[in-house]
Short mmCIF file of C-alpha atoms and ligand atoms in Angstrom, two decimals:
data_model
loop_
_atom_site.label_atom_id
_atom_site.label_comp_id
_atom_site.label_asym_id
_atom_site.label_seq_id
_atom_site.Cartn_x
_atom_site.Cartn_y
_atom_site.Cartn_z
CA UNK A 274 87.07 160.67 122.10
CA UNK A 275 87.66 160.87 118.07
CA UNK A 276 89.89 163.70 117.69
CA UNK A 277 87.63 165.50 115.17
CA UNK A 278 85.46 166.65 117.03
CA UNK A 279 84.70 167.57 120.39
CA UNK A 280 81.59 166.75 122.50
CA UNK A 281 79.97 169.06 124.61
CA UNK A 282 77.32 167.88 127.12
CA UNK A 283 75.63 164.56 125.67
CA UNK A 284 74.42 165.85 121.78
CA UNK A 285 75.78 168.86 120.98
CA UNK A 286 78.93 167.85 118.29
CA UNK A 287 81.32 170.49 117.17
CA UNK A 288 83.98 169.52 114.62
CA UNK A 289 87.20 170.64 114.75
CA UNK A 290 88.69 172.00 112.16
CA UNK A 291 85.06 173.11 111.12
CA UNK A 292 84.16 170.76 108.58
CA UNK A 293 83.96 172.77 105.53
CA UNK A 294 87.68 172.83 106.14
CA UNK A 295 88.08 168.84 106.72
CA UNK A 296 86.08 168.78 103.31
CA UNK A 297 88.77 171.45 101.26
CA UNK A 298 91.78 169.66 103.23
CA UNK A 299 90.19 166.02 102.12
CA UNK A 300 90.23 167.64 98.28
CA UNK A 301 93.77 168.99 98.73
CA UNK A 302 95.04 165.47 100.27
CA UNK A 303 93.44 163.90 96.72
CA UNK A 304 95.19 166.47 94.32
CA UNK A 305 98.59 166.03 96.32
CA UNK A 306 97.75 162.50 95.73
CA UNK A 307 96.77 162.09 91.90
CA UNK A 308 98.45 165.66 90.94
CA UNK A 309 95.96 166.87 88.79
CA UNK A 310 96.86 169.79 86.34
CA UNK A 311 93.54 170.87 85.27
CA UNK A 312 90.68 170.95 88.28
CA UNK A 313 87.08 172.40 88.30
CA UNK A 314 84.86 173.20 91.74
CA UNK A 315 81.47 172.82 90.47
CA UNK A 316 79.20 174.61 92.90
CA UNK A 317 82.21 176.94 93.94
CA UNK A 318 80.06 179.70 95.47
CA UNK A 319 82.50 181.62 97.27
CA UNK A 320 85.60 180.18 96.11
CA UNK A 321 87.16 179.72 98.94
CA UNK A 322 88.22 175.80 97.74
CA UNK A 323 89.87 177.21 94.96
CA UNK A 324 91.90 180.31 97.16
CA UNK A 325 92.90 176.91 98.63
CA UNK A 326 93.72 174.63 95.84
CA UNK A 327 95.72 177.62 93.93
CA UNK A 328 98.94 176.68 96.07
CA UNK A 329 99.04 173.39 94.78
CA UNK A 330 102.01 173.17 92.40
CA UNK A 331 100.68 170.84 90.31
CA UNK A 332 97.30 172.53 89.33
CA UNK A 333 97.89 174.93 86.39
CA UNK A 334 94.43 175.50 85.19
CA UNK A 335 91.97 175.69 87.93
CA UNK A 336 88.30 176.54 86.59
CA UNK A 337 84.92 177.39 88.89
CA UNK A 338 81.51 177.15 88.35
CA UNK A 339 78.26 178.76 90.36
CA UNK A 340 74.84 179.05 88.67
CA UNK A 341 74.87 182.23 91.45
CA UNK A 342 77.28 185.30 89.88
CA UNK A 343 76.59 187.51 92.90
CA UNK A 344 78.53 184.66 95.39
CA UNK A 345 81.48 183.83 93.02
CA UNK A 346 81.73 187.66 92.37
CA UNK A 347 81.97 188.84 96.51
CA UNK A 348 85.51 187.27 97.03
CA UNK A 349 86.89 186.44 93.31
CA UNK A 350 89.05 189.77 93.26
CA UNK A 351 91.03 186.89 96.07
CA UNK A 352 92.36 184.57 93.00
CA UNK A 353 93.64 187.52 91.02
CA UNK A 354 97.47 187.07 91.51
CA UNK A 355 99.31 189.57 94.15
CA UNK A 356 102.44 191.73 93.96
CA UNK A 357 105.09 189.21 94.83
CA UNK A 358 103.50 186.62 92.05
CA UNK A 359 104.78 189.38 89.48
CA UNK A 360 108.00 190.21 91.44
CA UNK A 361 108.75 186.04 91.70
CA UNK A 362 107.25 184.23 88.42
CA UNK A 363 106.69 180.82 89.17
CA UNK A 364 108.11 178.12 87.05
CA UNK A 365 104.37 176.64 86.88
CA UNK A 366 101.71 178.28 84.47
CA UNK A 367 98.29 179.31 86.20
CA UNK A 368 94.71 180.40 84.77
CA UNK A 369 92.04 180.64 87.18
CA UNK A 370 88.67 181.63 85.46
CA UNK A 371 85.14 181.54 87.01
CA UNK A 372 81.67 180.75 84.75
CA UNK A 373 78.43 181.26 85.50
CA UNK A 374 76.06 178.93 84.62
CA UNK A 375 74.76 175.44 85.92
CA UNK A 376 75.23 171.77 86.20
CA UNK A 377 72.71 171.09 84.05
CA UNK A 378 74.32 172.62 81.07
CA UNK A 379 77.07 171.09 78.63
CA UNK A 380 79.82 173.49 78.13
CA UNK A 381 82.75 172.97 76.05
CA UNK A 382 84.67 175.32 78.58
CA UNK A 383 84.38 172.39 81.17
CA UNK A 384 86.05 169.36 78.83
CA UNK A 385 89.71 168.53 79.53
CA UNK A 386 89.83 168.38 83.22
CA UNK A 387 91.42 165.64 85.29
CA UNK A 388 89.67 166.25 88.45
CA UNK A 389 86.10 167.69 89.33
CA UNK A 390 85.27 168.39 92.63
CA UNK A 391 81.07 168.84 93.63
CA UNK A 392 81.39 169.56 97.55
CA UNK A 393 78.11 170.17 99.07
CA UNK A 394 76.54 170.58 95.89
CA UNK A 395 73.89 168.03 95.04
CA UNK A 396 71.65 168.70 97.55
CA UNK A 397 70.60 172.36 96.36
CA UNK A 398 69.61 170.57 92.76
CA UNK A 399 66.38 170.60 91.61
CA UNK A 400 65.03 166.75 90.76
CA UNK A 401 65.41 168.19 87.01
CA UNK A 402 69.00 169.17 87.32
CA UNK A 403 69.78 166.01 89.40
CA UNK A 404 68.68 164.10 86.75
CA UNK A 405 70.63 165.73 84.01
CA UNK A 406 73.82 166.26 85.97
CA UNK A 407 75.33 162.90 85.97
CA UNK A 408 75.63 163.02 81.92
CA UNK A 409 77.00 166.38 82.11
CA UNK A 410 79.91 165.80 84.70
CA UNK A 411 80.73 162.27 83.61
CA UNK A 412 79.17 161.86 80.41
CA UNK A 413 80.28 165.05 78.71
CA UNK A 414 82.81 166.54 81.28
CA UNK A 415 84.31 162.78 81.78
CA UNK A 416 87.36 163.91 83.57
CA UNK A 417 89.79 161.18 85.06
CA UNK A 418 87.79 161.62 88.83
CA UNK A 419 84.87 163.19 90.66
CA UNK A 420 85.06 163.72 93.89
CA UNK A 421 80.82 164.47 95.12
CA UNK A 422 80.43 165.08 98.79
CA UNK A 423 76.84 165.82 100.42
CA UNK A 424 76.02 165.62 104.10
CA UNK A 425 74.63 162.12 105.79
CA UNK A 426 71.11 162.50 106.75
CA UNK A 427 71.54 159.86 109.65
CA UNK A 428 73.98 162.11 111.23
CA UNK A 429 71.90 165.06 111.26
CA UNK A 430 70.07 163.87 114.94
CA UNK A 431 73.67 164.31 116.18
CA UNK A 432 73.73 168.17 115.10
CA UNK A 433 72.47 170.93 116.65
CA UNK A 434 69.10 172.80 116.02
CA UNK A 435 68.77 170.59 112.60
CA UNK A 436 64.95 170.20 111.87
CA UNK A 437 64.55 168.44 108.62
CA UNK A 438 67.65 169.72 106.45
CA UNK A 439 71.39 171.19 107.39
CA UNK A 440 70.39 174.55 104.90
CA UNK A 441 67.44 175.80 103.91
CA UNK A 442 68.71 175.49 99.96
CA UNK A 443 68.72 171.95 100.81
CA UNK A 444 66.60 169.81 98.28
CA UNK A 445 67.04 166.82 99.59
CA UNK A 446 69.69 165.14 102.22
CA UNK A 447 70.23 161.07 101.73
CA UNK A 448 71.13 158.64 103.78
CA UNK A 449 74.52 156.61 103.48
CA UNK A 450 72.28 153.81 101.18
CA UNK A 451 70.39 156.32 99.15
CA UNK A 452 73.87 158.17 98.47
CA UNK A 453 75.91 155.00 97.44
CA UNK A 454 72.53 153.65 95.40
CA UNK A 455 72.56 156.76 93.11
CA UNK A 456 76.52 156.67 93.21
CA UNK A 457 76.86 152.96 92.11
CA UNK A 458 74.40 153.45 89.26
CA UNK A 459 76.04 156.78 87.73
CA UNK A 460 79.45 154.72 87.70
CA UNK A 461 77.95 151.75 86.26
CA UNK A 462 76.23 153.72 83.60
CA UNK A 463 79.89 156.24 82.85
CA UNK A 464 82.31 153.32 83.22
CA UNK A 465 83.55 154.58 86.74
CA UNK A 466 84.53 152.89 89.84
CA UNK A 467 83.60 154.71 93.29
CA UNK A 468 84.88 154.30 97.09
CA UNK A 469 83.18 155.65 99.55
CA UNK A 470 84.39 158.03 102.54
CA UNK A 471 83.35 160.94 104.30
CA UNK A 472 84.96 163.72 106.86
CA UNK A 473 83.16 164.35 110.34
CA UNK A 474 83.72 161.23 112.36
CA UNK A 475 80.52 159.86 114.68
CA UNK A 476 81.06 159.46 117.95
CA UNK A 477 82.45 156.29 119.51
CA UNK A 478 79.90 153.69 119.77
CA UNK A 479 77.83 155.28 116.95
CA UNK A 480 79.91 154.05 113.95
CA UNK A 481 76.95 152.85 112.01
CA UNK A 482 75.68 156.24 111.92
CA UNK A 483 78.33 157.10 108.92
CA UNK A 484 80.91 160.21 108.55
CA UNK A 485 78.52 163.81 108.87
CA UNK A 486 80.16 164.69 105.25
CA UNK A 487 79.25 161.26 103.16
CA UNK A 488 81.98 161.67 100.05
CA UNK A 489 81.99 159.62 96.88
CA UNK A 490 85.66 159.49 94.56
CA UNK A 491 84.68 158.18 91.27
CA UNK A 492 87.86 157.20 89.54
CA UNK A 493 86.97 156.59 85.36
CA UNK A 494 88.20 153.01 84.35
CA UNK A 495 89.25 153.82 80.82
CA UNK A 496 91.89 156.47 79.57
CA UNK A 497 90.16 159.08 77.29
CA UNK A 498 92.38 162.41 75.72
CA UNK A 499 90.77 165.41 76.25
CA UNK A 500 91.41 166.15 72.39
CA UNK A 501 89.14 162.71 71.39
CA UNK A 502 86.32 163.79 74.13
CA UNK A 503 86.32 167.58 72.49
CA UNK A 504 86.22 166.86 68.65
CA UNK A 505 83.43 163.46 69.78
CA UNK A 506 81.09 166.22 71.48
CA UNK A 507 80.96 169.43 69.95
CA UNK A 508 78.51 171.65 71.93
CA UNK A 509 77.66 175.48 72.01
CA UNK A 510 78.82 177.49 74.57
CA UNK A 511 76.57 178.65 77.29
CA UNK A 512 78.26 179.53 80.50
CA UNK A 513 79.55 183.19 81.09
CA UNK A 514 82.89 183.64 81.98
CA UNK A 515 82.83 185.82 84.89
CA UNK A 516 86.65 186.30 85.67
CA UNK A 517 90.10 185.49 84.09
CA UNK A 518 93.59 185.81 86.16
CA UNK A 519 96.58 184.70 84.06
CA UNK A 520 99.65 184.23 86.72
CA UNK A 521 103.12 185.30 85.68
CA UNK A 522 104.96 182.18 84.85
CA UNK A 523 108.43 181.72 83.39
CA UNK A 524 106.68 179.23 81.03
CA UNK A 525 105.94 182.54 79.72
CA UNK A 526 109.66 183.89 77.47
CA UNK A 527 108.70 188.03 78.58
CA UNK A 528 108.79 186.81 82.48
CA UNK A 529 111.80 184.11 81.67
CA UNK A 530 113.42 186.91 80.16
CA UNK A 531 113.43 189.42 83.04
CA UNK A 532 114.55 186.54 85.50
CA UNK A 533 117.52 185.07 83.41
CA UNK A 534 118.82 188.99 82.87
CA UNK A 535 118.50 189.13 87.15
CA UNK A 536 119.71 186.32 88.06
CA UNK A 537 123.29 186.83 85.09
CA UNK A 538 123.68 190.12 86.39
CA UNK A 539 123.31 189.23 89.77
CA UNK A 540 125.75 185.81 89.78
CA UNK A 541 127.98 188.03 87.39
CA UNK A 542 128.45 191.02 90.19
CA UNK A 543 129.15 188.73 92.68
CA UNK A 544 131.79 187.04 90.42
CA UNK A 545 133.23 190.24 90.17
CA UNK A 546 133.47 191.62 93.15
CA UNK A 547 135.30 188.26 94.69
CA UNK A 548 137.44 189.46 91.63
CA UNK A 549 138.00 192.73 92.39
CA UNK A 550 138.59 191.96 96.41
CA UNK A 551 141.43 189.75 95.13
CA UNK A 552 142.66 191.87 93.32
CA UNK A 553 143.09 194.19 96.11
CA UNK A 554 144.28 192.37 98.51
CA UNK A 555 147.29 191.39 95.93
CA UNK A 556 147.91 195.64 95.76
CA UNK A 557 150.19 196.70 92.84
CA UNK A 558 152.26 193.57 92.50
CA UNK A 559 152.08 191.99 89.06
CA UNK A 560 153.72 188.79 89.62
CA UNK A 561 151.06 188.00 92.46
CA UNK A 562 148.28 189.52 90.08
CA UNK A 563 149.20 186.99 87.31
CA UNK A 564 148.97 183.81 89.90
CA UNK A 565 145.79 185.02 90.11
CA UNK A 566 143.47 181.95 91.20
CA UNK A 567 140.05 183.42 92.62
CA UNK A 568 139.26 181.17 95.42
CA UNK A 569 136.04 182.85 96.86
CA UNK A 570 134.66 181.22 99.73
CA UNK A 571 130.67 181.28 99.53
CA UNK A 572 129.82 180.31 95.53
CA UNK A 573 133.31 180.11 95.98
CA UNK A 574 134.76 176.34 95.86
CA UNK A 575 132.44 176.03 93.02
CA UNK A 576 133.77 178.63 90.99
CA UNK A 577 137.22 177.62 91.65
CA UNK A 578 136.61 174.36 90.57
CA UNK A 579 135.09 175.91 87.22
CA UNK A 580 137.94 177.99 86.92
CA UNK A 581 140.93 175.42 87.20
CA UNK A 582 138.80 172.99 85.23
CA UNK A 583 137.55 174.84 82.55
CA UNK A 584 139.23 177.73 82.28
CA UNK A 585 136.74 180.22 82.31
CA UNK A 586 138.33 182.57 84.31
CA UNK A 587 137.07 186.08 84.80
CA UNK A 588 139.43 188.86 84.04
CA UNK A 589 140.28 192.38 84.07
CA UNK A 590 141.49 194.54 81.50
CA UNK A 591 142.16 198.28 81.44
CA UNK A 592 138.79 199.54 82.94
CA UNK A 593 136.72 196.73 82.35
CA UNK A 594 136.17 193.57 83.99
CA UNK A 595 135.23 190.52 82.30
CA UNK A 596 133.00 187.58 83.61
CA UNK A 597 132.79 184.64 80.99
CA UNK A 598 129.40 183.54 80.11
CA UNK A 599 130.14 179.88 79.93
CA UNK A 600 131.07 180.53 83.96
CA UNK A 601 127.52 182.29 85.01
CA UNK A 602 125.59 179.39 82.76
CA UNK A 603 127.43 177.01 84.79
CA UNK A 604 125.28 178.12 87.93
CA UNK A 605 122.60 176.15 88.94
CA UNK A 606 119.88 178.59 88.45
CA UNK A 607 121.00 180.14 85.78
CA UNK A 608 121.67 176.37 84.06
CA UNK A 609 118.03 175.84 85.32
CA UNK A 610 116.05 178.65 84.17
CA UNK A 611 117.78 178.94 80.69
CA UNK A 612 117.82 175.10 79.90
CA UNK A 613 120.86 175.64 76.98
CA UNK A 614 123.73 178.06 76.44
CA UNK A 615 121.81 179.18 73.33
CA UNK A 616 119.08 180.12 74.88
CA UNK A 617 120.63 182.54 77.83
CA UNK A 618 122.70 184.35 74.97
CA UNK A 619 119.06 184.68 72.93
CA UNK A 620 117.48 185.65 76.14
CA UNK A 621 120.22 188.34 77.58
CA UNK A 622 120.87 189.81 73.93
CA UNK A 623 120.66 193.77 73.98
CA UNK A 624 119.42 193.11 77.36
CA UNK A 625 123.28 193.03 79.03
CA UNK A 626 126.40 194.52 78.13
CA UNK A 627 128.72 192.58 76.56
CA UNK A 628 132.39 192.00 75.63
CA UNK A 629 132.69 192.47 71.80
CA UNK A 630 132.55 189.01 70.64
CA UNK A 631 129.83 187.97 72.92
CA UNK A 632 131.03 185.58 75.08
CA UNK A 633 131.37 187.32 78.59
CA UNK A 634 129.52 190.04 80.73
CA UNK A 635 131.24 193.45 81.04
CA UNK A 636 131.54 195.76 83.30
CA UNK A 637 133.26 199.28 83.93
CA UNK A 638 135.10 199.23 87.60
CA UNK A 639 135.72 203.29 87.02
CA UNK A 640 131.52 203.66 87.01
CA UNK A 641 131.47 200.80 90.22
CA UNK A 642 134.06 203.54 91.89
CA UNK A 643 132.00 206.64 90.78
CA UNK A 644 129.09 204.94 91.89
CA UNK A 645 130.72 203.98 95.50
N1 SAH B 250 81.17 174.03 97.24
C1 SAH B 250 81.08 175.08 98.22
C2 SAH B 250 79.69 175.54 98.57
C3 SAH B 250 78.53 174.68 98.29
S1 SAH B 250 76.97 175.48 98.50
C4 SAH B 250 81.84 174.68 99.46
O1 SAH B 250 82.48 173.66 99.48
O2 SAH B 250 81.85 175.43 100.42
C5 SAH B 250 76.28 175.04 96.95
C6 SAH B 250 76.62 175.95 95.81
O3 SAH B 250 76.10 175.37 94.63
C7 SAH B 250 75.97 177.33 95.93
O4 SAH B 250 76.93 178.33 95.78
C8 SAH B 250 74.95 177.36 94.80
O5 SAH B 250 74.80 178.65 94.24
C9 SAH B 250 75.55 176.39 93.81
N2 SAH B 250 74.57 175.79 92.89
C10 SAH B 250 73.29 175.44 93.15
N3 SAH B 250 72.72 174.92 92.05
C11 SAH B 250 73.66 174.94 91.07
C12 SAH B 250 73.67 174.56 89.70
N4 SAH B 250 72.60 174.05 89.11
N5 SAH B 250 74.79 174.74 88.99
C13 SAH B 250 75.90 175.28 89.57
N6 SAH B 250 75.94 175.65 90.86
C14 SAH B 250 74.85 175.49 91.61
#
C-alpha cells in the first residue's frame, strides 16, 4: 500500500500527513530547492503556509494575499515575531505583510517576487477572475515561478461523502486534461515552461486516476529584474495592507550593535578570568608572574596560539585588567558579526570601557571582588 495514505475498508482514503500538509511540505521542498528570497501565498486565507515558510532561511520578504480580511486577520497576530526573535536577531532580514484584495487586481505591492505560490486557490474564482488572473500573476506579477495546485476531479469518487465538489466555495474542479490544457496555454502565452505533479497518491492499480492534489510549477524561461518589470508597468495601488511584522535582524546596525557589545564583553570576561585564575595560581611570585603564558584550556589553545603569535596578550596593571581588542576580533563570532576591525571599534564606541588609547577592553578587578 502507497505510504501516503491509508485505506480503510474498500473506498474510504485517508491521507497521511493530511494533505493540506503534503501540499505546504511540497512548497517548502521547492523553496529549499530554488531558495527564493521574496515569496507571495496568493489565496493565503489563514496563513498557516506562511507560519510555515517563515523558518526558511532563505525567504526574507514573505508577502500574503486573501480577497477575505476576516480569515487572514483570525491567526495573523501568529507571524508577528516572538520574544526570543528580539533576544537572538537573526543574521537574515524578514518582513511579513498581509493585503487584502484579489487576484484579479494589479498591484504594484506584488512585483519583485521570485516565487508565487496559489494552493487551492483557483477553484473558488469566479469565470471573471479566472480569466483575468493569469495576466495578473504572470503577466504583471511575472515572478521567476508559480507554483498553482487545485484538487483532481477524477479522484474525487475515491473520497468520502464528495457529491459534486471537495468545498462548497468550489467553482469549478478539473480534471488532470482540463488542468494541464489551461496550464499549457497560460505558459505559452507568459513565456513559461510547466511540469506537472501533484501530492495524494491513488491507490495501487488506479494510477491513471492522477495525484488527489493536481500541482502545476511554472518556471519563466527568460530572466527579467524586478526594477525593469516595475518602471515597464506602473499601476495604482489597490490592495490594503492588513499587517506589517519587521523581524529583528543584524542586517539592521541598532540590533548588530547590541550583539557585537554582548558577544566583546562576553569573549572579553572570559579572557579575563582565565587571566586572573593564572594569575592566582602563580600567588605573589613575580618571576613566575612575568613567564606569564595564559594557556586556557576551553577557547584556550586558540588564544594561546594568538598570544605567542601575535602578541596580543592580555594584561594586568595596578587595578585594571586589560584584554586587547585585536585578541576578542580574532574570535570567530566576533570576526563574523563585525566583518572588519573598523567596524567593531565604530560599533563598541561609548558602548564599552576602554583603555585610553583605544585599543583594548578594561576592566576594574577591585569592582569584580566587590561584586563577588
Ligand atoms: N491557500 C490556502 C487556502 C486556500 S482556500 C491553503 O493552502 O490552505 C482559498 C482561499 O482563496 C480562501 O481563503 C479565499 O478567501 C481566497 N480567495 C478566493 N478568491 C480570491 C481572490 N479573488 N483573490 C484572493 N484570494 C481569494
Amino acid at each position: 500500500m502507497d505510504k501516503n495514505f491509508q485505506e480503510e475498508f474498500t473506498q474510504i482514503i485517508k491521507f497521511k500527513p493530511p494533505l493540506y500538509k503534503q501540499r505546504h511540505q511540497f512548497v517548502k521542498d521547492l523553496v529549499e530547492k530554488y531558495k527564493p528570497k521574496k515569496v507571495a501565498d496568493l489565496g493565503c486565507a489563514d496563513c498557516s503556509l506562511l507560519r510555515m515558510l517563515k523558518f526558511c532561511s532563505c525567504i526574507e520578504v514573505l508577502a500574503g494575499l486573501d480577497i477575505c480580511a476576516n480569515v487572514m486577520k483570525e491567526k495573523m497576530h501568529t507571524l508577528s515575531p516572538l520574544p526570543v526573535d528580539y533576544l537572538q536577531p537573526s543574521e537574515r532580514s524578514l518582513t511579513v505583510t498581509l493585503h487584502h484584495g484579489s487576484v484579479a487586481h494589479k498591484d504594484p505591492c506584488m512585483l519583485g517576487f521570485d516565487l508565487v505560490t496559489c494552493i487551492e486557490l483557483i477553484e473558488h474564482l469566479e469565470e471573471s477572475e479566472l480569466k483575468k488572473f493569469p495576466a495578473v500573476v504572470f503577466g504583471f506579477m511575472a515572478p521567476s515561478i508559480v507554483v498553482i495546485s487545485t484538487p483532481n476531479s477524477e479522484f474525487n469518487p475515491l473520497l468520502p461523502r464528495v457529491m459534486l465538489y471537495r468545498h462548497p466555495d468550489h467553482k469549478f474542479e478539473w480534471n488532470q486534461a482540463q488542468f494541464q490544457t489551461w496550464a499549457l496555454e497560460t505558459a505559452r502565452c507568459y513565456d513559461y515552461s510547466v511540469e506537472f505533479t501533484g501530492v495524494g497518491h491513488p491507490p495501487t492499480g488506479m494510477e491513471k486516476v492522477g495525484f488527489c492534489t493536481q500541482i502545476g510549477v511554472f518556471v519563466r524561461k527568460y530572466p527579467q529584474t524586478g526594477e525593469s518589470v516595475q518602471s515597464e508597468k506602473p499601476t495604482e495601488a489597490v490592495y490594503k495592507t492588513v499587517f506589517k511584522a519587521v523581524y529583528p535582524s543584524l542586517k539592521d546596525e541598532k540590533y548588530l550593535q547590541n550583539a557585537v557589545i554582548s558577544e566583546v564583553i562576553f569573549t572579553a570576561q572570559i579572557i579575563k578570568h582565565r587571566l586572573m585564575s593564572k594569575l592566582e595560581e602563580y600567588g605573589d611570585d613575580p618571576e613566575r608572574k612575568s613567564q606569564f603564558q595564559p594557556s586556557m584550556d576551553c577557547f584556550s589553545d586558540y588564544l594561546e596560539k594568538l598570544v605567542v603569535e601575535k602578541n596580543m596578550e592580555p594584561f594586568v596593571s595596578g587595578n585594571e585588567v586589560y584584554i586587547p581588542l585585536a585578541t576578542i576580533f580574532s574570535f570567530p563570532k566576533v570576526n563574523r558579526l563585525c566583518g572588519t576591525f573598523e567596524k567593531l571599534c565604530k560599533l563598541i564606541a561609548g558602548k564599552v570601557t576602554l583603555s585610553s588609547d583605544g585599543s583594548a577592553v578594561m576592566f576594574s578587578i577591585e569592582h569584580e571582588n566587590e561584586e563577588n
